[in-house]
CSV table of C-alpha atoms in Angstrom, one decimal:
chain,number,residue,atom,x,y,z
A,1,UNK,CA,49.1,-15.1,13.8
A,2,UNK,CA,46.7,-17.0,15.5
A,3,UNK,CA,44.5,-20.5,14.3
A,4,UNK,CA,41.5,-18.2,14.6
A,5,UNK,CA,43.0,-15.1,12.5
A,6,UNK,CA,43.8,-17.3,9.9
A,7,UNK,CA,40.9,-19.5,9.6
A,8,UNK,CA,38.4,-16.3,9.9
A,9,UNK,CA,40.3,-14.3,6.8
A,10,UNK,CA,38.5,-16.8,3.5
A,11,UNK,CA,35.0,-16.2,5.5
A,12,UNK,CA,35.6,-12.0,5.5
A,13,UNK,CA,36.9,-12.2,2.0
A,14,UNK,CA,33.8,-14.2,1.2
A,15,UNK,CA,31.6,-11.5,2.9
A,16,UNK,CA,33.4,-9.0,1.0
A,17,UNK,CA,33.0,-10.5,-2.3
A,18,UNK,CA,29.3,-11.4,-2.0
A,19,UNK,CA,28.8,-7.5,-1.0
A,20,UNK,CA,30.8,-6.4,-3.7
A,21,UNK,CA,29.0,-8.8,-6.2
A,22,UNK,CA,25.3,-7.4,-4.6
A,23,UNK,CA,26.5,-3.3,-5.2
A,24,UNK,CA,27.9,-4.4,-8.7
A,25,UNK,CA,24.3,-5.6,-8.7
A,26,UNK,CA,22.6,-2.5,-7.8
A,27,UNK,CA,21.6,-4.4,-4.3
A,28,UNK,CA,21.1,-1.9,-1.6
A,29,UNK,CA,20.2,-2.5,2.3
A,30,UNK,CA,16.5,-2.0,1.2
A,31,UNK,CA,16.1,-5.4,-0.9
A,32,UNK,CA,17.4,-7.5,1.6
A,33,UNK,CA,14.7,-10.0,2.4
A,34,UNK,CA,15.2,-10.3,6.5
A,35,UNK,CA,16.4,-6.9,7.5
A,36,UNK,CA,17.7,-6.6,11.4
A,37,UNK,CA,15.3,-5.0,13.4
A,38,UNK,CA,16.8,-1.8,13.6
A,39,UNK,CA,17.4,-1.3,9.8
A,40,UNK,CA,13.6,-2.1,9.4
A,41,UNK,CA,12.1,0.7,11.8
A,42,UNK,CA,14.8,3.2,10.5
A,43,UNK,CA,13.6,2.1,6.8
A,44,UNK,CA,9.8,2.4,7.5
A,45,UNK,CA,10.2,5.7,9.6
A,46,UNK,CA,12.3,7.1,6.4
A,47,UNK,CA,9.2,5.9,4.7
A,48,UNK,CA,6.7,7.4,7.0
A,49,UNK,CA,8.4,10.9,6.6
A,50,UNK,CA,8.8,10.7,3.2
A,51,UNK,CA,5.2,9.7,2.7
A,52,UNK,CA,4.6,12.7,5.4
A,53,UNK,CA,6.6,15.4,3.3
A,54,UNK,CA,4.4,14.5,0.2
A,55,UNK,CA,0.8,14.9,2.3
A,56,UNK,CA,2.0,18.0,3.9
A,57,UNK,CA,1.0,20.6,0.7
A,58,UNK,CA,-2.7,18.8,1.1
A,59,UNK,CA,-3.4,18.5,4.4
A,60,UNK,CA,-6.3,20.6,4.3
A,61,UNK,CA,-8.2,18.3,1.9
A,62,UNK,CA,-6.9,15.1,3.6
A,63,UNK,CA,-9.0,16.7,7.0
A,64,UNK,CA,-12.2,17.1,4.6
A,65,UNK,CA,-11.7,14.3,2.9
A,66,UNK,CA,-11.6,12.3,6.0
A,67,UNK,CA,-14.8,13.9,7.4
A,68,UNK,CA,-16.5,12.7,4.1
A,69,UNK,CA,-15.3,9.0,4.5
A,70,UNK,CA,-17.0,9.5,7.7
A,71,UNK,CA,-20.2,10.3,7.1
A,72,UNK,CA,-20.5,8.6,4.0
A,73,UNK,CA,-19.6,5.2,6.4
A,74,UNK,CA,-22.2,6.5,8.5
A,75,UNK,CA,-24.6,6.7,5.6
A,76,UNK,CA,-24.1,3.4,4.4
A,77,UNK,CA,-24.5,1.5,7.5
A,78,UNK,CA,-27.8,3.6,8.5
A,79,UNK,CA,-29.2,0.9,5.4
A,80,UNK,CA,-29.5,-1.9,7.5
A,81,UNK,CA,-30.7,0.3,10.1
A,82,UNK,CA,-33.8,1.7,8.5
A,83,UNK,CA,-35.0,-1.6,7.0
A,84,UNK,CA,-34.9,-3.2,10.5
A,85,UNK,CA,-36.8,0.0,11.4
A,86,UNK,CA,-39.4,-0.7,8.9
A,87,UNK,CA,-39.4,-4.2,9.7
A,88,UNK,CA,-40.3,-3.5,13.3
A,89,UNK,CA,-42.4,-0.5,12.7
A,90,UNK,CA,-43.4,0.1,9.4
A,91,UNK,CA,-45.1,-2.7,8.1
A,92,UNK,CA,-46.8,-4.0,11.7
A,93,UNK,CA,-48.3,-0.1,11.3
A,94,UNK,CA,-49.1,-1.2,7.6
A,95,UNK,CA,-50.6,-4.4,8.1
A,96,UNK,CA,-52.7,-3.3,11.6
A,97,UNK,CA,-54.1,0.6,10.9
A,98,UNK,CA,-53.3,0.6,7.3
A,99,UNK,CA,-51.2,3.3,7.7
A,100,UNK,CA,-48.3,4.2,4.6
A,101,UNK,CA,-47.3,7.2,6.7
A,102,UNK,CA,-43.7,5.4,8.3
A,103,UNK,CA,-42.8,3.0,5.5
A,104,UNK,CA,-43.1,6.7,2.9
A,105,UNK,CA,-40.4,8.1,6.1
A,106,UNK,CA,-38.4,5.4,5.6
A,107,UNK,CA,-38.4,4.4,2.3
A,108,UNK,CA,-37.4,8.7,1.9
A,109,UNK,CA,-35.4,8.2,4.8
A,110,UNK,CA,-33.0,5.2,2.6
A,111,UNK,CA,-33.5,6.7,-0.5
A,112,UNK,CA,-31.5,10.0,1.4
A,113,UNK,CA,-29.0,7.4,2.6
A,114,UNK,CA,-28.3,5.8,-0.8
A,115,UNK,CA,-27.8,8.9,-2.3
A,116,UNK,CA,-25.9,10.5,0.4
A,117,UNK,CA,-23.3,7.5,0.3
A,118,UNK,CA,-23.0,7.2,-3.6
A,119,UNK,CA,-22.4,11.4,-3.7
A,120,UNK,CA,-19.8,11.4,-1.2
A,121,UNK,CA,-18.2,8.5,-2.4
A,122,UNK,CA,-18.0,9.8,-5.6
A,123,UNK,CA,-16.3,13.2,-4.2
A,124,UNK,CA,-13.7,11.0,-1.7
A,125,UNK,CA,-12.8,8.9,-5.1
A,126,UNK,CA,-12.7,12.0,-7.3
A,127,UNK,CA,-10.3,13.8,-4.9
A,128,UNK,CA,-8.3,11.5,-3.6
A,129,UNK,CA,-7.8,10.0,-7.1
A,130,UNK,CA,-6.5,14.1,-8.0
A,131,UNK,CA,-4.6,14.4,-4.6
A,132,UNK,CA,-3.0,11.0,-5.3
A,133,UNK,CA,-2.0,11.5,-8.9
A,134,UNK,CA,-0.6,15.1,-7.6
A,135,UNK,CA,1.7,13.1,-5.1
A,136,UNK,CA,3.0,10.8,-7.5
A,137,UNK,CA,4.1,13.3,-9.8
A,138,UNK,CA,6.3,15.0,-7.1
A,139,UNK,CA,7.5,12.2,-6.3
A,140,UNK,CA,8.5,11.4,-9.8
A,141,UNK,CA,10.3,14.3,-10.1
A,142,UNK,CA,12.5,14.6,-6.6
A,143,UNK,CA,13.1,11.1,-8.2
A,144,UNK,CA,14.5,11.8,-11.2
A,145,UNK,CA,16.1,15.2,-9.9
A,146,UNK,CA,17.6,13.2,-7.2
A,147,UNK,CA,19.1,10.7,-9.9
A,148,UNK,CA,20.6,13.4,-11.6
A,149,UNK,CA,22.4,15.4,-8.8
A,150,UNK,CA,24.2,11.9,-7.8
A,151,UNK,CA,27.8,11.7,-8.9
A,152,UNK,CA,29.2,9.2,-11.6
A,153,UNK,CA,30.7,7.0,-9.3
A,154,UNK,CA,27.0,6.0,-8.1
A,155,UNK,CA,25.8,5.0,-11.8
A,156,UNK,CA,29.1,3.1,-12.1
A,157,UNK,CA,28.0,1.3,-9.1
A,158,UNK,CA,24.1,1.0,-9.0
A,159,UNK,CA,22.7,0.2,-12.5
A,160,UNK,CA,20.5,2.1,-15.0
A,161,UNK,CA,18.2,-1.2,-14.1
A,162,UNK,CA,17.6,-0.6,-10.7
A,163,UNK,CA,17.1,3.0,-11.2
A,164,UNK,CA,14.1,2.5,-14.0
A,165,UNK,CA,12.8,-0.1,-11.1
A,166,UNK,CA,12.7,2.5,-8.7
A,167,UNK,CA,11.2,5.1,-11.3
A,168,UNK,CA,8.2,2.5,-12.0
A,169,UNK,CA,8.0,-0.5,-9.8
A,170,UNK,CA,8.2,1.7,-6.4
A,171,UNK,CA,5.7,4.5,-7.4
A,172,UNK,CA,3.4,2.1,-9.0
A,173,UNK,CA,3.5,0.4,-5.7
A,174,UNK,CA,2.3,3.7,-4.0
A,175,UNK,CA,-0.1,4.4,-6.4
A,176,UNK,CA,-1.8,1.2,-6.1
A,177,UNK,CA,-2.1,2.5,-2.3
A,178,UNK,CA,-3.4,6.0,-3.3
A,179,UNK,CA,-5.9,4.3,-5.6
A,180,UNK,CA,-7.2,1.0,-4.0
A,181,UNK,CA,-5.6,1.0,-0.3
A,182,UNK,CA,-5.9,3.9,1.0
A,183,UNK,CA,-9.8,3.8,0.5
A,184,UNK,CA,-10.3,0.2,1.7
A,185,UNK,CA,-8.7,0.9,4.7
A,186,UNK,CA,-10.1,4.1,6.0
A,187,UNK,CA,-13.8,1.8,4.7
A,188,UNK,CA,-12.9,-0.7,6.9
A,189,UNK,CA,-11.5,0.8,9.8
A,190,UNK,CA,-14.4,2.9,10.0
A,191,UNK,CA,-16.9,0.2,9.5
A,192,UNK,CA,-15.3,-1.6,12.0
A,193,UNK,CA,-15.1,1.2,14.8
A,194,UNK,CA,-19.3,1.7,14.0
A,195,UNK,CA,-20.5,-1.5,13.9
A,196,UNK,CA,-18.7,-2.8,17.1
A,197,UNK,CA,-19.7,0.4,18.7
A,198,UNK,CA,-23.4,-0.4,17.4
A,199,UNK,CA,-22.9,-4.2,18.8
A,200,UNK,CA,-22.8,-2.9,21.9
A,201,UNK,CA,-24.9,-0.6,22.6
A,202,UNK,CA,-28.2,-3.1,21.1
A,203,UNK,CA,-26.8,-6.0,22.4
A,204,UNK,CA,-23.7,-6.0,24.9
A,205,UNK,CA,-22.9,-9.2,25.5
A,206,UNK,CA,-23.0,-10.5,21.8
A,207,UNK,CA,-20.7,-7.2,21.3
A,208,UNK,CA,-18.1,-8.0,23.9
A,209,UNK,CA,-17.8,-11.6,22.3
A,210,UNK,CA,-17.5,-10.2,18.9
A,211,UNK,CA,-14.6,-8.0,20.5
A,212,UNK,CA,-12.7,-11.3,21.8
A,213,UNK,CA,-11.8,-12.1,17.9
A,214,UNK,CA,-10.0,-8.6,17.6
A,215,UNK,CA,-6.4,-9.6,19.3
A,216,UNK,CA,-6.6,-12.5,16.7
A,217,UNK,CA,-7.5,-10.3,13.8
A,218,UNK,CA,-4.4,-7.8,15.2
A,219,UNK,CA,-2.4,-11.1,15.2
A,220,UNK,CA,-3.1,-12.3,11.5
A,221,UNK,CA,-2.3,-9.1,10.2
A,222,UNK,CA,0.9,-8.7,11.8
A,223,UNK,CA,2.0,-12.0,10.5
A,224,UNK,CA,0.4,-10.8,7.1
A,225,UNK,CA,2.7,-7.8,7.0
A,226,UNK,CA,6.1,-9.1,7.9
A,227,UNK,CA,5.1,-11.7,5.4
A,228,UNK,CA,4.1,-9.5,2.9
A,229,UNK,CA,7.0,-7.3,3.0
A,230,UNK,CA,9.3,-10.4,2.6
A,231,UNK,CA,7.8,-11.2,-0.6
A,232,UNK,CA,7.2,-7.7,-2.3
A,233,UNK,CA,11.0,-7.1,-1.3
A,234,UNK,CA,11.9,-10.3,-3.4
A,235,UNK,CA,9.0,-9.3,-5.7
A,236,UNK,CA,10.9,-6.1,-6.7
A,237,UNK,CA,13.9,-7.5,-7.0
A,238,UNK,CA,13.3,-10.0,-9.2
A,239,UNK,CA,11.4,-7.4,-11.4
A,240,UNK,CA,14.7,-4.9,-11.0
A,241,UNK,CA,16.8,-8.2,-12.3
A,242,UNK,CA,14.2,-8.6,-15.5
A,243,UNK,CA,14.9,-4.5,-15.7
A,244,UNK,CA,18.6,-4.8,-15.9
A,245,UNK,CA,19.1,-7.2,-18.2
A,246,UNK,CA,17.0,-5.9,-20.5
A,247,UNK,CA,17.7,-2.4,-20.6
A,248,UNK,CA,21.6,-3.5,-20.5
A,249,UNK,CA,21.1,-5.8,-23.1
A,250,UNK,CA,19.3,-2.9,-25.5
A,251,UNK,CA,21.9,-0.9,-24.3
A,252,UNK,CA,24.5,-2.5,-25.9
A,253,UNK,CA,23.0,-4.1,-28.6
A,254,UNK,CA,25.6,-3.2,-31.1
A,255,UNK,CA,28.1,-5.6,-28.8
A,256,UNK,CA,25.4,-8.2,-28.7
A,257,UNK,CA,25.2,-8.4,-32.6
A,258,UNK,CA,28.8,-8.2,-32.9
A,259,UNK,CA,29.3,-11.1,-30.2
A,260,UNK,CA,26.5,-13.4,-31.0
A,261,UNK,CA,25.2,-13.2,-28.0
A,262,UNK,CA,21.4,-13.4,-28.5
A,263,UNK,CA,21.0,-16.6,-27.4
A,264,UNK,CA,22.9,-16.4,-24.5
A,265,UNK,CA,21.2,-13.3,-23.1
A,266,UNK,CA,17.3,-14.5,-23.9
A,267,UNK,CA,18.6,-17.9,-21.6
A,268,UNK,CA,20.1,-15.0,-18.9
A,269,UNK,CA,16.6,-13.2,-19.7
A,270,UNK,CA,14.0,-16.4,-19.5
């Protein structure tokens, strides 16, 4: 046996203790904070599908509904349009002939455009809002089904902890995106794609220079999502640690009593 075998056995021993300590744990691939390059694209295309399978059964009001984000962008941003309309138009005709004719058009003409935006953003919230809700509670159940079908050997393994974390602190997660994300993103992509195509065509060149802060913007929010994901990874495993101990703890609370361990657990818990 060679100086290297030996030396190399206490580090592999090591490695297997600290991975049997993290599945004792409940501590899968998923909460480890820097995942290798390939384990992150396999975990976000798993993600992708997943999020795919449970969009499928409401694809057809996803294609409306994004239609009606649309136009109700499009409605919105005709606002500042029509008051530099009347600006220009309206109230030189005003002030010169006396004419109300084009200030009634446009004051009807934002009026429309208010109430075209609040009505359709009432409809996008309203369904979205159902579609989301829908979504969560399939993914509830294959959730709990799933637990259920998994042998006993897993819950030996993975604890009841982890599995309430994944049963709250994972779909709350997606419903926060159903709820708030989803809509400020499709807003502001939207927004975006019409007012810089708006930039240009009145004024070109103050466009094309607003366009040169893009690759910075597509830089930020690249370093904003690796970053992110670091922290909502150690986020929800701290939360899944809080989870454990106290459902464990409740758990066995006859032992606790018996033991006089409250103290020690509250210190574990604090």
């Amino acid at each position: 046996m060679t100086t290297t075998d030996q030396n190399s056995r206490p580090d592999t021993g090591a490695s297997e203790n600290l991975a049997a300590e993290r599945d004792w744990r409940g501590i899968a691939t998923e909460d480890v904070d820097d995942l290798p390059s390939a384990a992150g694209v396999f975990l976000r295309a798993r993600s992708r599908r997943l999020l795919g399978e449970l969009v499928r059964p409401h694809r057809r009001q996803v294609r409306w509904l994004l239609l009606v984000i649309l136009v109700q962008n499009l409605a919105w941003l005709a606002g500042p349009w029509l008051v530099g309309l009347g600006i220009d138009n309206a109230l030189p005709a005003l002030m010169d002939d006396g004419s109300v004719a084009p200030l009634i058009w446009i004051g009807s003409a934002m009026l429309l455009a208010a109430g075209t935006d609040a009505i359709l953003r009432y409809a996008f919230l309203q369904r979205t809002g159902a579609i989301g809700q829908d979504m969560l509670l399939t993914l509830r159940r294959r959730v709990f089904s799933h637990v259920q079908r998994l042998p006993l050997a897993f819950h030996e393994r993975y604890t009841s902890g982890r599995v309430i974390s994944r049963l709250t602190s994972d779909v709350d997660a997606l419903n926060e995106l159903l709820d708030e994300g989803l809509d400020g993103l499709l807003t502001a992509l939207f927004s975006i794609m019409t007012i810089g195509i708006v930039l240009i065509v009145l004024d070109p060149p103050l466009g094309l220079v607003t366009m040169l802060a893009f690759p910075l913007l597509l830089l930020l929010g690249r370093w904003f999502q690796q970053n992110s994901a670091k922290a909502y990874r150690r986020t929800r495993e701290t939360v899944a640690m809080v989870i454990v101990q106290f459902v464990e703890s409740l758990g066995g609370i006859r032992a606790v009593h018996a033991f006089r361990r409250e103290p020690r657990d509250t210190e574990i818990f604090r």
